[in-house]
Coordinates of C-alpha atoms in Angstrom, one line a residue:
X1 CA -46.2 -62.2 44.3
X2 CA -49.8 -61.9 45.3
X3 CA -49.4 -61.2 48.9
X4 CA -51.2 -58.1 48.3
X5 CA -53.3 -59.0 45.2
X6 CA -56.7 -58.9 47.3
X7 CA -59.3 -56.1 47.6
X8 CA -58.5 -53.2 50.2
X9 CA -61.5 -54.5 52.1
X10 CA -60.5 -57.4 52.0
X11 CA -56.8 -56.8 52.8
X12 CA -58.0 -55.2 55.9
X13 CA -60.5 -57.8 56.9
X14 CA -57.8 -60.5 57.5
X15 CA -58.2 -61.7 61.4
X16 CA -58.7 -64.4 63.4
X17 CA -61.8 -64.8 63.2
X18 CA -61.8 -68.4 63.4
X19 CA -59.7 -68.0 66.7
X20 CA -62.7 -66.0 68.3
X21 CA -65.5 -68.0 67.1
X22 CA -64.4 -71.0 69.1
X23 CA -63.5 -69.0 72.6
X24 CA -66.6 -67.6 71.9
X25 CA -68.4 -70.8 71.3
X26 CA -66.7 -72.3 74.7
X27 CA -67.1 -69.3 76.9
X28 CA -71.2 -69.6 76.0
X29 CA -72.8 -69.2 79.8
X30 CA -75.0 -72.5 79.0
X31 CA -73.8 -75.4 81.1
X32 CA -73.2 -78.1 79.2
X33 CA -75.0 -81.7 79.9
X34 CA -73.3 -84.3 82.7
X35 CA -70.0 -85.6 80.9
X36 CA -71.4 -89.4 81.0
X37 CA -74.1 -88.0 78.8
X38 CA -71.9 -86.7 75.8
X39 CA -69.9 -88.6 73.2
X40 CA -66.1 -88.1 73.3
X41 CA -65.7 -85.5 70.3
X42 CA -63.0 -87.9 68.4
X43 CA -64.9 -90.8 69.1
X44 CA -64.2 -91.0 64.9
X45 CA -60.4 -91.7 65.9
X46 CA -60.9 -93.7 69.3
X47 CA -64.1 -96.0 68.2
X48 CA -62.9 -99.6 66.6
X49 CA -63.4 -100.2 62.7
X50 CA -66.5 -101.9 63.2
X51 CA -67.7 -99.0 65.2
X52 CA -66.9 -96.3 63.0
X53 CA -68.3 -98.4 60.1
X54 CA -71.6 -99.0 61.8
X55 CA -72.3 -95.2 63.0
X56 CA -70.6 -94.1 58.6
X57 CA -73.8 -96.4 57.9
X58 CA -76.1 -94.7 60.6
X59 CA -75.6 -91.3 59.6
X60 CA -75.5 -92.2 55.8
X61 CA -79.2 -93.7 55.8
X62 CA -80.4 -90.4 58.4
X63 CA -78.9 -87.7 55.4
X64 CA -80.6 -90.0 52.9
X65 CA -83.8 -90.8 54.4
X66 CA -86.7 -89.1 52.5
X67 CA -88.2 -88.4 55.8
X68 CA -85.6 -86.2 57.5
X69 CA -86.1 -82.4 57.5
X70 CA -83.7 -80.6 55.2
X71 CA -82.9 -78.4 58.3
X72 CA -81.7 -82.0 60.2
X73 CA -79.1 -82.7 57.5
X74 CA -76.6 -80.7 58.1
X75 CA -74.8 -81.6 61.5
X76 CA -74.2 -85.0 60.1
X77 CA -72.3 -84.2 57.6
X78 CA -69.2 -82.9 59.9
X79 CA -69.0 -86.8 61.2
X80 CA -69.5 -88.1 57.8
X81 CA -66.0 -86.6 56.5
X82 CA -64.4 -87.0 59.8
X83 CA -65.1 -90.6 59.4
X84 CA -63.6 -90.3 55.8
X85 CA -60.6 -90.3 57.9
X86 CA -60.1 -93.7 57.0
X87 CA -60.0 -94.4 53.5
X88 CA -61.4 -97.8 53.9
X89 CA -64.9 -95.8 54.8
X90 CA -64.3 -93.3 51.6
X91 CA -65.8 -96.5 49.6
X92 CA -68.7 -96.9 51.8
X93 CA -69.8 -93.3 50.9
X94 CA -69.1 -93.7 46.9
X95 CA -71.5 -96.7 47.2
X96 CA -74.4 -94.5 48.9
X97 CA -73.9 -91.7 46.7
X98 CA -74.5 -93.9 43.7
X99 CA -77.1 -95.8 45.4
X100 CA -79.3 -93.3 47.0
X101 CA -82.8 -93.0 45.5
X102 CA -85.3 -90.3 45.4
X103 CA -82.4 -87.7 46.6
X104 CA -83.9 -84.3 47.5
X105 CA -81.7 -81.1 46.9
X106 CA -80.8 -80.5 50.6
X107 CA -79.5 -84.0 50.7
X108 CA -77.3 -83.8 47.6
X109 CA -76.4 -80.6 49.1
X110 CA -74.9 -82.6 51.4
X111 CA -73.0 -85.0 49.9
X112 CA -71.5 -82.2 47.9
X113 CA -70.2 -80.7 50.5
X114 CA -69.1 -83.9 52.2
X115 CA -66.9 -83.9 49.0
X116 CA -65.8 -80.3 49.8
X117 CA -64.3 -81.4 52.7
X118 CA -62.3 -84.2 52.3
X119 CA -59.8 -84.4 49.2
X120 CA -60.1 -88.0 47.8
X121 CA -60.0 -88.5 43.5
X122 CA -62.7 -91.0 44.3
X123 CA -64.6 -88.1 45.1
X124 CA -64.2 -86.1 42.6
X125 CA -66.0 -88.6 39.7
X126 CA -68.9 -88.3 41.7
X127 CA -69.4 -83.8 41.5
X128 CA -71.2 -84.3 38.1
X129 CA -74.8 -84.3 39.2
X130 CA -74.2 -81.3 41.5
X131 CA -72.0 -79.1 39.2
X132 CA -75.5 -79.2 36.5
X133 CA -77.5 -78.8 38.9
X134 CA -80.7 -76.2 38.8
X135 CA -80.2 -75.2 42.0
X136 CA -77.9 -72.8 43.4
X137 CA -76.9 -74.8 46.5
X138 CA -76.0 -78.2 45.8
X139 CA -74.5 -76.3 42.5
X140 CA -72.2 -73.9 44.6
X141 CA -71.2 -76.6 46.9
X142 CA -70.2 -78.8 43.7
X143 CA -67.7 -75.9 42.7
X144 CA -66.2 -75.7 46.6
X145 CA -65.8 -79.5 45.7
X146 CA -64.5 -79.1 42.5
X147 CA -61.4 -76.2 44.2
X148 CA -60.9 -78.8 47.1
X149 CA -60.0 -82.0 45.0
X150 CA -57.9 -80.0 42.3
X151 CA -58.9 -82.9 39.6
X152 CA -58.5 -82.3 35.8
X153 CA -61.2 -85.0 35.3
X154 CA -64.0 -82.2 36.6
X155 CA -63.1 -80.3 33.7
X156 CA -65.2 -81.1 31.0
X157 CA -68.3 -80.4 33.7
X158 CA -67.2 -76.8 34.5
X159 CA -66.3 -76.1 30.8
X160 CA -69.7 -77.1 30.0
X161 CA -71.8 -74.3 32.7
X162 CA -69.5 -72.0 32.8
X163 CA -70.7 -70.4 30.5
X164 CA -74.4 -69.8 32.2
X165 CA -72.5 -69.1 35.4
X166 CA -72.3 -65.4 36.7
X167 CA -70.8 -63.3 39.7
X168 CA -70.2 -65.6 42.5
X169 CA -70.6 -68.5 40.9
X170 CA -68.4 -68.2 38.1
X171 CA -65.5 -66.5 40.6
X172 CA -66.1 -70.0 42.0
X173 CA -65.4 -71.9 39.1
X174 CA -62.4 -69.8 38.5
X175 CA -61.0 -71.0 41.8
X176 CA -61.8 -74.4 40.8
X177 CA -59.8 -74.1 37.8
X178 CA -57.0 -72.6 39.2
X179 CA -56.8 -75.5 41.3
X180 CA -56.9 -77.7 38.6
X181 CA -54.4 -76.0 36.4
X182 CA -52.6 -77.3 33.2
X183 CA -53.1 -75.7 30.1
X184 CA -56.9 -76.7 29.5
X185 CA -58.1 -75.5 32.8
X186 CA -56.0 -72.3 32.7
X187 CA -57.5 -71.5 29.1
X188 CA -60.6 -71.0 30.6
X189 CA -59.4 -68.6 32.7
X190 CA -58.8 -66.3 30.1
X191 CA -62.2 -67.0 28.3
X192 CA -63.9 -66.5 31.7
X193 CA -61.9 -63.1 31.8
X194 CA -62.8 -61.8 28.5
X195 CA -66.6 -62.4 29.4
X196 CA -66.8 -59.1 31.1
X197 CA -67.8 -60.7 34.3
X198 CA -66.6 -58.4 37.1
X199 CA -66.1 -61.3 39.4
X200 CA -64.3 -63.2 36.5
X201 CA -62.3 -60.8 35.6
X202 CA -61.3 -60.1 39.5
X203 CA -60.6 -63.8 40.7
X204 CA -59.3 -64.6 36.6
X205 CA -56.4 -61.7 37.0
X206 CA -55.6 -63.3 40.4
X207 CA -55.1 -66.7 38.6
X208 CA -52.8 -65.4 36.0
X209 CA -50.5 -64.0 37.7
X210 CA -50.4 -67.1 40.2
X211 CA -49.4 -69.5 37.0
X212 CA -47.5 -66.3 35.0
X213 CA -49.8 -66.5 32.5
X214 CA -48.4 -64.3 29.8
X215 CA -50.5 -65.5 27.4
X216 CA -53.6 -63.7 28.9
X217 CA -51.3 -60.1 28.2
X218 CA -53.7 -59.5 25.5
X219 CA -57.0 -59.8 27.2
X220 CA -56.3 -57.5 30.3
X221 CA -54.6 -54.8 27.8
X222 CA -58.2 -53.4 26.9
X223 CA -58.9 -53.6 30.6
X224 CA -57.4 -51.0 31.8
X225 CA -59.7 -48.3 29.8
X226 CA -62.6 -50.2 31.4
X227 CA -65.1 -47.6 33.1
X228 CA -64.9 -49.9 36.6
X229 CA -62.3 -48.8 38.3
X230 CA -61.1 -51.5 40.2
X231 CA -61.6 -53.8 37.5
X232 CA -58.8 -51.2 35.4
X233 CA -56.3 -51.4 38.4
X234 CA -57.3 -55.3 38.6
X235 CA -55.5 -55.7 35.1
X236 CA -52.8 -53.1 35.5
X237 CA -51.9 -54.7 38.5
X238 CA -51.9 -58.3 36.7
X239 CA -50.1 -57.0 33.8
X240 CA -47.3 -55.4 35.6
X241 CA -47.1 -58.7 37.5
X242 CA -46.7 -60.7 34.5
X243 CA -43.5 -58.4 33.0
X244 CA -45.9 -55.8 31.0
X245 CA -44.8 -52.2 32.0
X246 CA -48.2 -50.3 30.2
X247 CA -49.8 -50.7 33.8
X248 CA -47.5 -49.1 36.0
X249 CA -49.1 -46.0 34.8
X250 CA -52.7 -46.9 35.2
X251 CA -51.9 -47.6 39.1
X252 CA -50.1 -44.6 39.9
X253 CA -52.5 -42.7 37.8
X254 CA -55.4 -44.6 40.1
X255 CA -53.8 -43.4 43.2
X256 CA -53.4 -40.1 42.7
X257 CA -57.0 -39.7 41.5
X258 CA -59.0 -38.4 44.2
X259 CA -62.1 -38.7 42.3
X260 CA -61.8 -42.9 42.2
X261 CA -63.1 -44.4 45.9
X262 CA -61.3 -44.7 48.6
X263 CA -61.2 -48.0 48.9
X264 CA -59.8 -48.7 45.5
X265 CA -57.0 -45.5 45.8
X266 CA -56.1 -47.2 48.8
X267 CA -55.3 -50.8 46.8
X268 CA -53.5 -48.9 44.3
X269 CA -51.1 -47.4 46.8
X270 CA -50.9 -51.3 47.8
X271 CA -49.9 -52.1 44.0
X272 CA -47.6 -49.2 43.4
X273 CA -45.5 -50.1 46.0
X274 CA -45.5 -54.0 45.6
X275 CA -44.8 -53.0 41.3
X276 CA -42.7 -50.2 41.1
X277 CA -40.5 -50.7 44.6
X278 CA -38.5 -47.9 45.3
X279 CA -40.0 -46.0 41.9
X280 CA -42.7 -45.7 43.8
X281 CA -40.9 -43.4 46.8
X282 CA -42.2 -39.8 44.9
X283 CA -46.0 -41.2 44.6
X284 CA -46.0 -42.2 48.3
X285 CA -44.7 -38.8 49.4
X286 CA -47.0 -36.9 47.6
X287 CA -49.8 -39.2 48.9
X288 CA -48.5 -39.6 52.8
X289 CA -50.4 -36.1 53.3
X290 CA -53.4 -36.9 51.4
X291 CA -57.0 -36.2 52.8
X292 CA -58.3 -39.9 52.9
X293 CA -56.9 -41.0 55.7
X294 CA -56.9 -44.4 54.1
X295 CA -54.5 -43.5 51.3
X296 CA -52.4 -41.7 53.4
X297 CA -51.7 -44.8 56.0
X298 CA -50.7 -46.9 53.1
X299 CA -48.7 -43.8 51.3
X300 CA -46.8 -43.5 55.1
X301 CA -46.6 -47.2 55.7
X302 CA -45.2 -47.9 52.3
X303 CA -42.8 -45.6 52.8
X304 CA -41.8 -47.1 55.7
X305 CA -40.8 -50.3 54.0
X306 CA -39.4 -49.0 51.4
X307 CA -36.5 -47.8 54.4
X308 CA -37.1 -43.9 53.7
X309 CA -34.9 -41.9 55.9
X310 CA -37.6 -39.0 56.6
X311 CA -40.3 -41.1 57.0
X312 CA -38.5 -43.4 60.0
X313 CA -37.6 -40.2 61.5
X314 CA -41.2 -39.0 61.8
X315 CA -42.0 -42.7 63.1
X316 CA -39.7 -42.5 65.8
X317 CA -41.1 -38.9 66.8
X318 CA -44.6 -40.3 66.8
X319 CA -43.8 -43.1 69.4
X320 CA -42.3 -40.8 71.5
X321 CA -45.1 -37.9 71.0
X322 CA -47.4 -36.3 73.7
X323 CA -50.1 -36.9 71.1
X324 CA -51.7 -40.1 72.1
X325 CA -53.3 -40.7 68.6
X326 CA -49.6 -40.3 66.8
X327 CA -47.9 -43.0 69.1
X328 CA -50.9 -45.7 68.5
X329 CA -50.7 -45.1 65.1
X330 CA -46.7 -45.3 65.2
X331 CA -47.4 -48.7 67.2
X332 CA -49.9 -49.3 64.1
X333 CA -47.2 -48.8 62.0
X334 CA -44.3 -50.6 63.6
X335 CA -46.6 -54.2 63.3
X336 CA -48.2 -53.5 59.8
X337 CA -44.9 -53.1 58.0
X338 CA -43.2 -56.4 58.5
X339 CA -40.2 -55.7 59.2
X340 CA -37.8 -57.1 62.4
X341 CA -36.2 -53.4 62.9
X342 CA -39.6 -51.7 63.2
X343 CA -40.9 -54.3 66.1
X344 CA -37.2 -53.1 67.5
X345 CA -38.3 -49.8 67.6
X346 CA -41.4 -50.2 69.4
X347 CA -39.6 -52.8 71.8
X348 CA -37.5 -49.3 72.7
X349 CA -40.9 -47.4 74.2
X350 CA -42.8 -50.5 75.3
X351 CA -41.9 -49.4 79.1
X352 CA -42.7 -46.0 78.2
X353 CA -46.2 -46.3 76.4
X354 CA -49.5 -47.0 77.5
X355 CA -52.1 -50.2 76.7
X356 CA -53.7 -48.3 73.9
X357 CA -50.5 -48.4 72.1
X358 CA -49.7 -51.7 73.1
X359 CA -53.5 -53.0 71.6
X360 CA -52.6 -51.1 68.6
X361 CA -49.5 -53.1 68.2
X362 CA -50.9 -56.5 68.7
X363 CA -54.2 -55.5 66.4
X364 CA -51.8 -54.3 63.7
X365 CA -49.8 -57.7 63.6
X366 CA -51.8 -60.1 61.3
X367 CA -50.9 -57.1 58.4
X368 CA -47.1 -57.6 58.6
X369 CA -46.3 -60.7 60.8
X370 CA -42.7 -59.7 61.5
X371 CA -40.8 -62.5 62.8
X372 CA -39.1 -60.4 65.8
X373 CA -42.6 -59.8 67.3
X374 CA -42.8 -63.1 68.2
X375 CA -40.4 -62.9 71.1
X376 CA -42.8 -59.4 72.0
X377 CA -46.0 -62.1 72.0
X378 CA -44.4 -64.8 74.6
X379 CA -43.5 -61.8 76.5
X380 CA -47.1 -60.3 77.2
X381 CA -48.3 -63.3 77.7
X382 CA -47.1 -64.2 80.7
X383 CA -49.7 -65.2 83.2
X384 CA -51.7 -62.1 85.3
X385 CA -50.6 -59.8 82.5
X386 CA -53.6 -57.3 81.5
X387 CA -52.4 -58.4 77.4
X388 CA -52.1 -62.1 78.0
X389 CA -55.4 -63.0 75.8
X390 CA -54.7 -60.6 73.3
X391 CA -51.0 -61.6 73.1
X392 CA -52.0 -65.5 73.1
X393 CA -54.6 -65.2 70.4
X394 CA -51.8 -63.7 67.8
X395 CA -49.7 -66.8 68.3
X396 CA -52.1 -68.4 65.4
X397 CA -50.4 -65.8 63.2
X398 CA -46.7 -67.7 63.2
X399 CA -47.8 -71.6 62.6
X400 CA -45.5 -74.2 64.2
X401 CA -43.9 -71.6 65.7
X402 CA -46.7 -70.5 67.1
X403 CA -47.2 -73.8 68.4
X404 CA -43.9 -74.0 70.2
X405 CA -44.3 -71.0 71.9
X406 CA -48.0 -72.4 73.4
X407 CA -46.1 -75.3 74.3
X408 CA -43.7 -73.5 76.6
X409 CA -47.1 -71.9 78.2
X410 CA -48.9 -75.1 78.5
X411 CA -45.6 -76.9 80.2
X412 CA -46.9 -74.4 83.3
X413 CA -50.1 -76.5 83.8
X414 CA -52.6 -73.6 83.4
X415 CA -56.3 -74.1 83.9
X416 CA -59.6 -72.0 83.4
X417 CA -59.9 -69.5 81.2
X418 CA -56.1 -69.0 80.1
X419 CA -55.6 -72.6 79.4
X420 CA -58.8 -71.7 77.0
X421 CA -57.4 -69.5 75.7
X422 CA -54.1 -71.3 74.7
X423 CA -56.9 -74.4 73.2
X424 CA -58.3 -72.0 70.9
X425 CA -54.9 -70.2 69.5
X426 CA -54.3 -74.2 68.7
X427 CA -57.1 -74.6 66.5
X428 CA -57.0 -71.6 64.6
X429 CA -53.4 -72.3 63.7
X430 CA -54.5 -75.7 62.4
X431 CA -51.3 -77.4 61.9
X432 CA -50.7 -81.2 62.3
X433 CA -48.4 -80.2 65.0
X434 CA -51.4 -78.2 66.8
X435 CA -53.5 -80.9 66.3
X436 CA -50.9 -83.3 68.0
X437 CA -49.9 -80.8 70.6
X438 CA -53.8 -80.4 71.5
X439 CA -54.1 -84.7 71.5
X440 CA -50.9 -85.0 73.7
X441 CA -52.7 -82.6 76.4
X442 CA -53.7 -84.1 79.5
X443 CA -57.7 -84.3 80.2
X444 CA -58.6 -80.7 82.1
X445 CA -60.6 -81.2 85.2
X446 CA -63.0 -78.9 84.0
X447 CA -65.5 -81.2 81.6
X448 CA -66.5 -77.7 79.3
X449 CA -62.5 -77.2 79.1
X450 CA -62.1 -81.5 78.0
X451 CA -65.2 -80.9 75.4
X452 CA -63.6 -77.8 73.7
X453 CA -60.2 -79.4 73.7
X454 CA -61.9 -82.5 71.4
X455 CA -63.9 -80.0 69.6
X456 CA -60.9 -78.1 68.5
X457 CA -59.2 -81.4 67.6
X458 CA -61.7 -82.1 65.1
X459 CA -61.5 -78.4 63.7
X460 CA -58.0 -78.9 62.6
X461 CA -58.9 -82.9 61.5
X462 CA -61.7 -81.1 59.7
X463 CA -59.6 -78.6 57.7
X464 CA -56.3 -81.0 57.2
X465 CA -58.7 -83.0 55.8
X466 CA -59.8 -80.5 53.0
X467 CA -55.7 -80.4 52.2
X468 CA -55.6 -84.3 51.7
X469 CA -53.9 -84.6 55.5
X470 CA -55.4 -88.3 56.8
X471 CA -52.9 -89.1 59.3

């Protein structure tokens, strides 16, 4: 129901980003130190117990000794809830939290957001100190905490400061109680909402409609007169969502309003058509013309999925126009709606269109991940073809069978820079079967290649951990 319940921006800034950041990490032009010099990467998962246990207590006494830098604590905290792995170590790091003397803020910092990584309830008795805490760090990374473990017993903590908390922070808490959930937790919710907050009221709509909150009905009514405009199509968004027709209104109203920014005109063209369906079909052809090119691309594309006869008639003249601008924007199109027979109708001018097109296609994906342009991705990225990256770093888009398409690649033995390539689509789909397709790999020949195999292996350990995933 929320699929589209984000920002515009925000919408529009989905990507795989994560994806990037580790080719780019790995294709850095330093040469890495001789391969006898460097630690294996999972040396957390290879090492025996009493080798795991002795390096837990190394790093443990480093992050809590009153002479390391603030600046030096950091990277020890990735091996620290890697380690956590093992819940026989989890009890090793309760005792040291609980120990620890003279703790500066940097170093309970830390251990806060060692908790924010790894879900264990024995973690989540210990977010107290950090939640009250003066400063903003340690305090902010006690909230991430409080979201990853999900525990009603960190409620009476976050009812007690949330009301000093403000903007990011309270959105924070929010999240954390939405995690939570159950009456009590939700309850906040709508106090946090009725505070005014903008970010409150933002990430608190969000919430309600998640748990179909009816009960908070009578706190976003008055909403949608308020003077911030996407905080008005914020609640007649969530209202409409939660059975309340008053906001269907609002959002059309909001849409057609060409003195309200872009940005938020653009969401509301989102909402109208997620709300109202095929109600919506007169709004989005007044609005396919419109000046902001923005509001128009939604207006067009929404008419698209709503199946409207005139509007897939000027699609398919757009692929096949002269006008190069038309058919990238009809490849745009054809990827951002989601749907299996608009991939079909690019799949019709693929031979007869050019690589801007094509880019556009790929680029446009992660907005409507149609199933069918899977089969389009294993195609282009066969080896030597000039969209094999491109077409490779989607694969993150479709999970496991994502994975099972890398799989067929990787059963042709590639090296260098493609088999790089196929390393880093692994770990940004994060899966336990990416993780296990990355550990069944045989070693590369090339030692940077080996290194960022390990290192995306402990990416995906990393983030499974975060979901409670110890295996």
């Amino acid at each position: 129901m929320i699929r589209n319940g984000l920002l515009y921006i925000l919408v529009l800034a989905i990507s795989g980003t994560l994806a990037w950041a580790l080719w780019n990490q790995w294709h850095a032009p330093a040469e890495p130190p001789p391969l006898e010099g460097i630690d294996d990467p999972l040396w957390y998962r290879t090492a025996d117990f009493a080798t795991r246990r002795a390096a837990l207590e190394k790093r443990l006494d480093l992050m809590t000794s009153t002479r390391i830098a603030a600046a030096d604590v950091g990277p020890i905290k990735d091996d620290v809830a890697l380690l956590c792995r093992d819940p026989r170590l989890v009890d090793v790091v309760v005792q040291r939290f609980r120990e620890r003397k003279d703790i500066n803020t940097a170093q309970l910092s830390a251990f806060m957001e060692i908790f924010a990584r790894v879900k264990n309830p024995k973690f989540a008795k210990l977010l107290s100190e950090g939640i009250h805490h003066r400063e903003f760090e340690p305090r902010i990374n006690a909230f991430d905490a409080a979201l990853t473990q999900g525990d009603p017993a960190i409620l009476a903590d976050l009812r007690t400061v949330m009301g000093s908390q403000g903007g990011y922070s309270l959105r924070r808490v929010i999240e954390a109680l939405g995690a939570i959930g159950g009456d009590e937790a939700l309850d906040l919710v709508t106090r946090a909402i009725a505070s005014g907050d903008h970010d409150a009221v933002l990430q608190g709509i969000a919430t309600c409609v998640v748990y179909r909150l009816n009960r908070a009905i009578p706190i976003l009514e008055p909403l949608l007169k308020d003077g911030r405009r996407d905080v008005a199509l914020t609640a007649a968004w969530g209202l409409v969502s939660l059975g309340y027709s008053g906001g269907a209104d609002v959002i059309r109203r909001l849409a057609l309003d060409r003195g309200v920014d872009q940005g938020t005109r653009a969401q509301a063209v989102i909402y109208l058509l997620e709300t109202s369906g095929k109600a919506a079909t007169e709004t989005l052809r007044r609005l396919r013309a419109d000046p902001d090119p923005n509001v128009a691309f939604e207006a067009r594309l929404g008419l698209i999925q709503l199946g409207d006869e005139d509007e897939l008639l000027a699609l398919d003249r757009a692929l096949r126009s002269e006008d190069p601008g038309e058919r990238e924007q009809g490849a745009t199109f054809c990827a951002a709606s989601g749907r299996d027979e608009d991939v079909e109708r690019f799949r019709r001018v693929m031979g007869s269109v050019g690589r801007a097109e094509i880019t556009a296609f790929l680029n446009a994906l992660p907005r409507g991940r149609a199933p069918a342009a899977l089969s389009i991705l294993k195609d282009l990225s066969r080896p030597g073809g000039p969209y094999e990256q491109l077409a490779i770093s989607r694969f993150h888009e479709y999970g496991d069978d994502g994975v099972e398409a890398i799989e067929t690649l990787l059963a042709s033995h590639p090296e260098g820079e493609r088999l790089g390539w196929l390393i880093s689509a692994l770990g940004s789909i994060g899966t336990p079967r990416a993780r296990d397709t990355l550990l069944k790999m045989p070693p590369p020949r090339s030692r940077r290649l080996w290194l960022y195999l390990r290192n995306n292996v402990r990416v995906i350990d990393l983030a499974l951990l975060k979901k409670g995933v110890f295996e």
